[in-house]
PDB file of C-alpha atoms in Angstrom:
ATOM      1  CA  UNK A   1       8.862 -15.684  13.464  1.00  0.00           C
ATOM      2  CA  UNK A   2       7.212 -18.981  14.453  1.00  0.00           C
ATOM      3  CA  UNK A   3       5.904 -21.328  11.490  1.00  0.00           C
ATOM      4  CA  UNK A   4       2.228 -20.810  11.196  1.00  0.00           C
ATOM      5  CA  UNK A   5       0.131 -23.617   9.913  1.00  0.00           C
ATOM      6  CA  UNK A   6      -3.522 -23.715   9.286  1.00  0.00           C
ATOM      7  CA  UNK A   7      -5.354 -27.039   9.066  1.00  0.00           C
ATOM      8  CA  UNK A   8      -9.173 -27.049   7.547  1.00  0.00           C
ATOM      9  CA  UNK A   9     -10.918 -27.069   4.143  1.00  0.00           C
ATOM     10  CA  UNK A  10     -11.487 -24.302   2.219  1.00  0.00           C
ATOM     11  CA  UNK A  11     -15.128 -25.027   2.251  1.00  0.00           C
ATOM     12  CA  UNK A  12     -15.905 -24.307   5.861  1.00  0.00           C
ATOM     13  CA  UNK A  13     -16.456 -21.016   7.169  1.00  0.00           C
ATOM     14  CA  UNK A  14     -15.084 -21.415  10.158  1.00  0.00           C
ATOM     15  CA  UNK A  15     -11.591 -22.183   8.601  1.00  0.00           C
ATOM     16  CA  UNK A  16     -12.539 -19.219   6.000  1.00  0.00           C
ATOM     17  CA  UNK A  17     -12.671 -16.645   9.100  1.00  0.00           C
ATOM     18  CA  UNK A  18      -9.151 -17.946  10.219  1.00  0.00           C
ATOM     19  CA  UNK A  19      -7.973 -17.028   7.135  1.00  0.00           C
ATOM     20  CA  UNK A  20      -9.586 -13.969   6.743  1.00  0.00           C
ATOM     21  CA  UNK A  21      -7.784 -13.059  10.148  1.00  0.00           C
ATOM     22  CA  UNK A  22      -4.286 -14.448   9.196  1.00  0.00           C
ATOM     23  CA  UNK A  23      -4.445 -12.338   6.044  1.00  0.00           C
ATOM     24  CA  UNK A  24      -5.961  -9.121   7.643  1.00  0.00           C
ATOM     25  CA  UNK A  25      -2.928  -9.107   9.738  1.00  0.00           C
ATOM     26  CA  UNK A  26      -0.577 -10.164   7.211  1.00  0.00           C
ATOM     27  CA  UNK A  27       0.282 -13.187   9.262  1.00  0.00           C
ATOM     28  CA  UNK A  28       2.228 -15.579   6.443  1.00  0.00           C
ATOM     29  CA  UNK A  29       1.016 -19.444   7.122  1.00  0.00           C
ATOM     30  CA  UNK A  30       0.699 -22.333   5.332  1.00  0.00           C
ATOM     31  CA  UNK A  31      -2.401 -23.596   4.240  1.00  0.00           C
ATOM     32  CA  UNK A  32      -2.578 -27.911   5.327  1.00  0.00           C
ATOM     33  CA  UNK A  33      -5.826 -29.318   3.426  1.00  0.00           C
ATOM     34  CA  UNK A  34      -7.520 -31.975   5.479  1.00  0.00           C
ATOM     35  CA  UNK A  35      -9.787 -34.610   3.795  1.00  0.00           C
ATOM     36  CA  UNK A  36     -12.619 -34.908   6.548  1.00  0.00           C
ATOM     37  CA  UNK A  37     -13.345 -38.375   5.566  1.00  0.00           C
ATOM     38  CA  UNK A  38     -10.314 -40.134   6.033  1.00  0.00           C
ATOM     39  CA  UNK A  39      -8.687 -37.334   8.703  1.00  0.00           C
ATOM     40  CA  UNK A  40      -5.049 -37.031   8.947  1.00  0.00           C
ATOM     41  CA  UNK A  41      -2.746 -38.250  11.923  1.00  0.00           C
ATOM     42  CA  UNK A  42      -1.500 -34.918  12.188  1.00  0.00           C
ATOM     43  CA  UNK A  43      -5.071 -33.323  12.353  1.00  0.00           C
ATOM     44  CA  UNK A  44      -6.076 -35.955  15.303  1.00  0.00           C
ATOM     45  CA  UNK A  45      -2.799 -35.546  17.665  1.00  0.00           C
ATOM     46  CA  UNK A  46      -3.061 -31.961  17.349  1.00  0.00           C
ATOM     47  CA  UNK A  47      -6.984 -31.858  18.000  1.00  0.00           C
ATOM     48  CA  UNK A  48      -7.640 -35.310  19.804  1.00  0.00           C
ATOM     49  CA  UNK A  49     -11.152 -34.322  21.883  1.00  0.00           C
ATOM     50  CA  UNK A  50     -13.198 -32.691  18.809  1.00  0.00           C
ATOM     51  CA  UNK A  51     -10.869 -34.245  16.091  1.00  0.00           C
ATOM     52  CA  UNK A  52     -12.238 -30.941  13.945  1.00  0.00           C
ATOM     53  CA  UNK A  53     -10.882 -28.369  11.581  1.00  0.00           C
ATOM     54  CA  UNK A  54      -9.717 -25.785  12.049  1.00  0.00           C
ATOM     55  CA  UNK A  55      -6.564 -25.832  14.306  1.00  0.00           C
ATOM     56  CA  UNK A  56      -3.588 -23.215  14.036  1.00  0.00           C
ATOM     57  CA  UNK A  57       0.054 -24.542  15.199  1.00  0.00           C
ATOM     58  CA  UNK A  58       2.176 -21.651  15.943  1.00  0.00           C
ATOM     59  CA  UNK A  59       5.443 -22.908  16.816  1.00  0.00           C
ATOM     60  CA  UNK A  60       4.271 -26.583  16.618  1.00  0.00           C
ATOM     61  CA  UNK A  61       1.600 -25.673  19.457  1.00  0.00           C
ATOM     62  CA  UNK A  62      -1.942 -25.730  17.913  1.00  0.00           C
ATOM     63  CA  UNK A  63      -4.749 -24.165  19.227  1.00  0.00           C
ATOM     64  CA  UNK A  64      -8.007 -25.233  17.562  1.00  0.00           C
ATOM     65  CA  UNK A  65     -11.771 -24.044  17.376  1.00  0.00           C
ATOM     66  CA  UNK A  66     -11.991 -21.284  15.230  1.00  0.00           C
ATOM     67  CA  UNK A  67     -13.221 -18.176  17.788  1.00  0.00           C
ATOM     68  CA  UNK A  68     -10.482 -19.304  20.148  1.00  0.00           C
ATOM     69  CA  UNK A  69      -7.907 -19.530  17.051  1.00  0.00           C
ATOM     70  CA  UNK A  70      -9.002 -15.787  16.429  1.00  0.00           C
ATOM     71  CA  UNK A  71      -8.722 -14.566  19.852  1.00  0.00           C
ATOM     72  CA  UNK A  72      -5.283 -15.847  19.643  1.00  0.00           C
ATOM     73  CA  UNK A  73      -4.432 -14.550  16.507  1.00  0.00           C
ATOM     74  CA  UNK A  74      -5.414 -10.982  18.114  1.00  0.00           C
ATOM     75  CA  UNK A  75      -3.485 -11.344  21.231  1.00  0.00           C
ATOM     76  CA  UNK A  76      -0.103 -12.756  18.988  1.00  0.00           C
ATOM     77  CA  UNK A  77      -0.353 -10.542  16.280  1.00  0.00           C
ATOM     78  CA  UNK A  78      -1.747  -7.163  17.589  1.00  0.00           C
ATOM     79  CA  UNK A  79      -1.031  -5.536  14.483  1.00  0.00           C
ATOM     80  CA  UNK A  80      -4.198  -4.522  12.416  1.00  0.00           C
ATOM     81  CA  UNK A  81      -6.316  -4.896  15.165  1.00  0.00           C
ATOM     82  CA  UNK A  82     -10.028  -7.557  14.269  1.00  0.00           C
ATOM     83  CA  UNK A  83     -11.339  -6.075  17.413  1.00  0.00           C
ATOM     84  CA  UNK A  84     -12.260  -2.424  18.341  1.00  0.00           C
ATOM     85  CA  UNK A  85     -10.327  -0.895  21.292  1.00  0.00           C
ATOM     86  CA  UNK A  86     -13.605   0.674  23.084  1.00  0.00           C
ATOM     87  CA  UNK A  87     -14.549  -2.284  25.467  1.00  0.00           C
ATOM     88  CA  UNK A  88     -18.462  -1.515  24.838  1.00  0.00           C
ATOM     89  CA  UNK A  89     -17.443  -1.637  20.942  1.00  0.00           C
ATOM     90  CA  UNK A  90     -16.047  -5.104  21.358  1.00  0.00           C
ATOM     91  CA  UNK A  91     -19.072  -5.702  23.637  1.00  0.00           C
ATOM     92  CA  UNK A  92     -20.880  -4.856  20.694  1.00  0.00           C
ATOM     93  CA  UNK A  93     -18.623  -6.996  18.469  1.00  0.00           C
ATOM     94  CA  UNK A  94     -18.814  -9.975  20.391  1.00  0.00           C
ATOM     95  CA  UNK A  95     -22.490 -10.106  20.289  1.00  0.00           C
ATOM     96  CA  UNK A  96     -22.722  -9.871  16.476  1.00  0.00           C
ATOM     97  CA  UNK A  97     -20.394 -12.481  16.147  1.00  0.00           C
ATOM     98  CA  UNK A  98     -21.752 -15.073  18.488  1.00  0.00           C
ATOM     99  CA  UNK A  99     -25.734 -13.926  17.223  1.00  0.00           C
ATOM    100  CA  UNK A 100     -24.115 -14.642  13.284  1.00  0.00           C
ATOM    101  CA  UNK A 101     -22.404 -18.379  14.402  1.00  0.00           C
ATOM    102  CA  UNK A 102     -25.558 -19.513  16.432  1.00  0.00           C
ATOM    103  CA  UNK A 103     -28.142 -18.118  14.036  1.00  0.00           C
ATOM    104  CA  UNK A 104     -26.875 -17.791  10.721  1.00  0.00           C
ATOM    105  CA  UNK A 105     -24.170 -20.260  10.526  1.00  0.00           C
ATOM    106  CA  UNK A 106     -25.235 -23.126  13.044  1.00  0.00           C
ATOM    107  CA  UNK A 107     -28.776 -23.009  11.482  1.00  0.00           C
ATOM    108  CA  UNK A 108     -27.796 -23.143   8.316  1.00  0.00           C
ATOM    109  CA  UNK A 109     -26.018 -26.497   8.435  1.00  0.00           C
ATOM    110  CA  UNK A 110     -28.196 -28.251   5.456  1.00  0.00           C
ATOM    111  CA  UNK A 111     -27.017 -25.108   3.203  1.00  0.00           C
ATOM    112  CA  UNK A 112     -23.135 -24.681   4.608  1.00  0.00           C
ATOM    113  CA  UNK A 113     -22.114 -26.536   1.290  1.00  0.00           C
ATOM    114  CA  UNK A 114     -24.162 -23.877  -0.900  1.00  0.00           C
ATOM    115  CA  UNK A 115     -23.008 -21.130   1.995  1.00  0.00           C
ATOM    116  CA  UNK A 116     -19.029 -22.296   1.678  1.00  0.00           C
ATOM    117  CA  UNK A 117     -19.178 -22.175  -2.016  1.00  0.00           C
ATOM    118  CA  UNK A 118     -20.131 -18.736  -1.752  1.00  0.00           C
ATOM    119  CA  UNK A 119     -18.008 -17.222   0.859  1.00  0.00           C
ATOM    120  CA  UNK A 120     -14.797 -19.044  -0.708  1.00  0.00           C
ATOM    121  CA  UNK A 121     -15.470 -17.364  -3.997  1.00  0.00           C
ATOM    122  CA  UNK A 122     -16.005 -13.954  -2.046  1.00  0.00           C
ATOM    123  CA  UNK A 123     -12.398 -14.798  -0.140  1.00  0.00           C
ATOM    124  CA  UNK A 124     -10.823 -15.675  -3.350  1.00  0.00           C
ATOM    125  CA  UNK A 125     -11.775 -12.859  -5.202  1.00  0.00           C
ATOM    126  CA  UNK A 126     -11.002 -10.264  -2.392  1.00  0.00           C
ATOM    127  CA  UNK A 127      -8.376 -11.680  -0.774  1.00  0.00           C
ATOM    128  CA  UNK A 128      -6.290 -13.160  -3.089  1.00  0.00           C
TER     129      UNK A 128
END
């Protein structure tokens, strides 16, 4: 298998529902901590347009922003599927998921340090 690398901060829960994907489907990686204020060259070859976390490199190809990252994880790794196989059920899905990032996450932004602390103790404690 492919060396799987995951660049982002524990802190953001975008880069928490990467994880939560990689480890759903049992997908080993390694974990690359980026410091956002002083960004690493690595982080802005393999993401030069939004120069933001998270990007995946599968095979030293990365893929970055984190929905995309999780459609790709699906198609990869089709194993323990995140998606239901009924195509109105992943209708369904998709609207959740794109009614939680614009109005839960995106207008949250003041409280995504309160909102990080919280879902990375929730990952830690059930998924490690």
């Amino acid at each position: 298998m492919a060396e799987v690398k995951l660049y982002g901060r524990l802190l953001s829960p975008f880069v928490c529902r990467v994880i939560w994907a990689l480890k759903l489907k049992g997908v080993p990686y390694e974990f690359v901590a980026e410091d956002l204020s002083n960004k690493s060259d690595l982080l802005l070859k393999y993401n030069p347009v939004h120069k933001k976390i998270p990007v995946l490199v599968h095979g030293g190809k990365p893929v970055c922003e984190s929905m995309i990252i999780l459609e790709y994880i699906e198609e990869t790794w089709p194993q323990n599927p995140l998606m239901p196989n009924n195509p109105y059920d992943r209708a369904l899905a998709r609207f959740w998921i794109k009614f939680a990032e614009d109005k839960l996450v995106r207008t949250t932004t003041l409280a995504i340090p309160f909102i990080s602390v919280f879902f990375s103790n929730l990952f830690i404690y059930f998924m490690v």
